[in-house]
Amino acid sequence: MVQTDKADIVSLIHCEEDDVVNNLRARHQKASVYTAMSHIMLAVNPYQRLDIYGSAQIAKSRQAVLDNDASNHPHVYVTACHAFTNLRGYKQNQSVIVSGESGSGKTENAKRLMQCLTHLTQSTGNEKLATQILNANPILEAFGNAKTVMNNNSSRFSKFTKILFDGETV
């Protein structure tokens, strides 16, 4: 079985469980922790800090969504940009589900989703509210978290975060 490095699992020639796992492993070894599977984004926790976040990456992700090329550039920001673009374009509610095992990076990815959404709304003049949303997150994280073998802030319950947009504003 040949290891591949496909950004979108759908493009694999063979799509058995071993093929998917090998593709994720190959991408993880290259610090490509995000992989697309059509409209689903898979994330593999790198257990280290990576320089793959920030304003420049948000801009790249936004452009990938606008160019309809998001599956070739999987990233948590792409997911946020899709939701934001669809919310504004279709004027319909959007949902993003972040799921995984303990220590899989759910909290970090949820923070990155909110970071991207608040960045996108800042362009509409909501700097103060965007800052409030990001500042509230650590308080919410403190409830129900406990230290485990996997990490220092393992959640003991599900979290639901609802961000309301009114036209152009959060």
XYZ file of C-alpha atoms in Angstrom:
170
model
C 0.000 0.000 0.000
C 1.458 3.324 -1.110
C 1.247 6.269 1.255
C -0.267 9.335 -0.293
C -0.699 12.923 0.729
C -4.081 13.992 -0.603
C -5.633 17.155 0.803
C -9.089 15.681 0.096
C -9.647 12.028 0.955
C -12.332 11.851 -1.739
C -9.543 12.063 -4.335
C -7.929 8.812 -3.133
C -8.067 6.061 -5.739
C -8.794 3.479 -3.047
C -10.763 4.532 -0.006
C -10.534 1.612 2.410
C -9.874 2.271 6.093
C -6.131 1.581 5.712
C -5.912 4.033 2.799
C -7.581 6.783 4.814
C -5.386 6.140 7.865
C -2.223 6.078 5.752
C -3.216 9.344 4.072
C -3.853 11.009 7.443
C -0.541 9.659 8.762
C 1.379 10.957 5.732
C -0.206 14.403 6.075
C 0.393 14.475 9.836
C 4.093 13.669 9.322
C 4.311 16.750 7.085
C 2.510 18.878 9.709
C -0.607 18.999 7.498
C -2.988 18.381 10.359
C -6.160 19.261 8.422
C -7.581 17.003 5.724
C -10.827 17.430 3.800
C -13.367 14.732 3.112
C -15.695 16.577 0.767
C -17.531 19.009 3.097
C -16.141 17.420 6.260
C -12.851 18.601 7.702
C -10.721 16.149 9.676
C -8.128 17.387 12.156
C -5.358 15.328 13.723
C -3.914 16.866 16.879
C -0.191 17.537 16.308
C 0.482 17.887 20.066
C 2.755 20.828 19.275
C 2.402 24.468 18.284
C 2.299 25.019 14.545
C 2.652 28.305 12.701
C -0.517 27.787 10.638
C -2.836 30.371 12.200
C -3.307 34.122 12.020
C -4.508 36.848 9.677
C -2.519 35.675 6.649
C -3.967 32.157 6.899
C -7.479 33.568 7.336
C -7.010 35.556 4.126
C -5.775 32.435 2.286
C -8.703 30.428 3.608
C -11.207 33.115 2.652
C -9.765 33.237 -0.866
C -9.902 29.428 -1.188
C -13.611 29.546 -0.306
C -14.287 32.396 -2.739
C -12.372 30.522 -5.476
C -14.348 27.327 -4.727
C -11.029 25.577 -4.068
C -11.437 24.879 -0.350
C -11.061 21.095 -0.555
C -7.484 21.592 -1.791
C -6.687 23.814 1.207
C -8.261 22.162 4.269
C -8.019 24.242 7.425
C -10.267 25.070 10.376
C -10.390 28.623 9.000
C -11.802 27.307 5.706
C -14.641 25.751 7.688
C -15.311 29.070 9.440
C -15.105 30.988 6.144
C -17.581 28.573 4.537
C -20.037 29.078 7.381
C -19.640 32.868 7.275
C -19.947 33.029 3.480
C -23.037 30.807 3.469
C -24.606 32.744 6.340
C -24.245 36.019 4.489
C -24.970 34.629 1.016
C -27.965 32.416 1.794
C -29.133 34.313 4.884
C -29.681 30.974 6.627
C -28.388 29.683 9.934
C -25.129 27.744 9.804
C -23.819 25.083 12.183
C -20.336 23.750 12.742
C -19.915 20.586 14.786
C -16.556 19.979 16.448
C -16.322 16.402 17.658
C -13.612 14.002 18.768
C -11.994 12.023 21.532
C -10.403 13.481 24.642
C -7.247 15.352 23.668
C -8.130 15.455 19.979
C -8.070 19.249 19.812
C -11.763 20.142 19.993
C -11.230 23.108 22.302
C -8.357 24.473 20.226
C -10.282 24.115 16.964
C -13.389 25.730 18.462
C -11.206 28.671 19.555
C -9.724 28.913 16.055
C -13.216 28.870 14.511
C -14.263 31.764 16.749
C -10.986 33.562 16.026
C -11.661 33.388 12.295
C -15.330 34.387 12.594
C -14.483 37.360 14.766
C -11.716 38.370 12.344
C -14.197 38.238 9.457
C -16.738 40.334 11.360
C -14.106 42.929 12.309
C -14.096 43.977 8.677
C -17.712 45.049 9.280
C -16.753 47.282 12.235
C -17.366 44.943 15.182
C -13.945 45.029 16.814
C -15.338 45.486 20.343
C -17.828 42.621 20.123
C -15.288 40.347 18.449
C -12.906 40.956 21.345
C -15.683 40.215 23.848
C -16.429 36.856 22.201
C -12.789 35.797 22.242
C -12.303 37.006 25.828
C -15.345 35.040 27.072
C -14.031 31.715 25.776
C -11.442 31.053 28.556
C -14.150 31.606 31.171
C -16.418 29.067 29.457
C -13.531 26.607 29.192
C -12.929 26.750 32.943
C -16.249 25.085 33.756
C -16.044 21.307 33.916
C -12.438 20.928 32.790
C -10.022 18.574 34.517
C -6.428 17.483 34.045
C -6.043 14.078 32.371
C -3.185 12.004 31.003
C -3.916 13.416 27.522
C -4.095 17.118 28.391
C -4.566 19.732 31.100
C -8.059 20.875 30.167
C -10.084 17.837 29.257
C -13.790 18.662 29.068
C -16.239 16.715 31.187
C -19.283 17.786 29.179
C -20.361 18.951 25.745
C -20.155 22.622 24.918
C -22.590 24.599 22.834
C -21.527 27.993 21.571
C -24.043 30.079 19.706
C -22.966 33.228 17.889
C -25.767 35.369 16.507
C -25.321 37.525 13.433
C -27.757 40.273 12.513
C -27.192 41.178 8.899
C -23.671 42.502 8.887
C -23.040 42.457 12.648
C -22.409 39.846 15.330
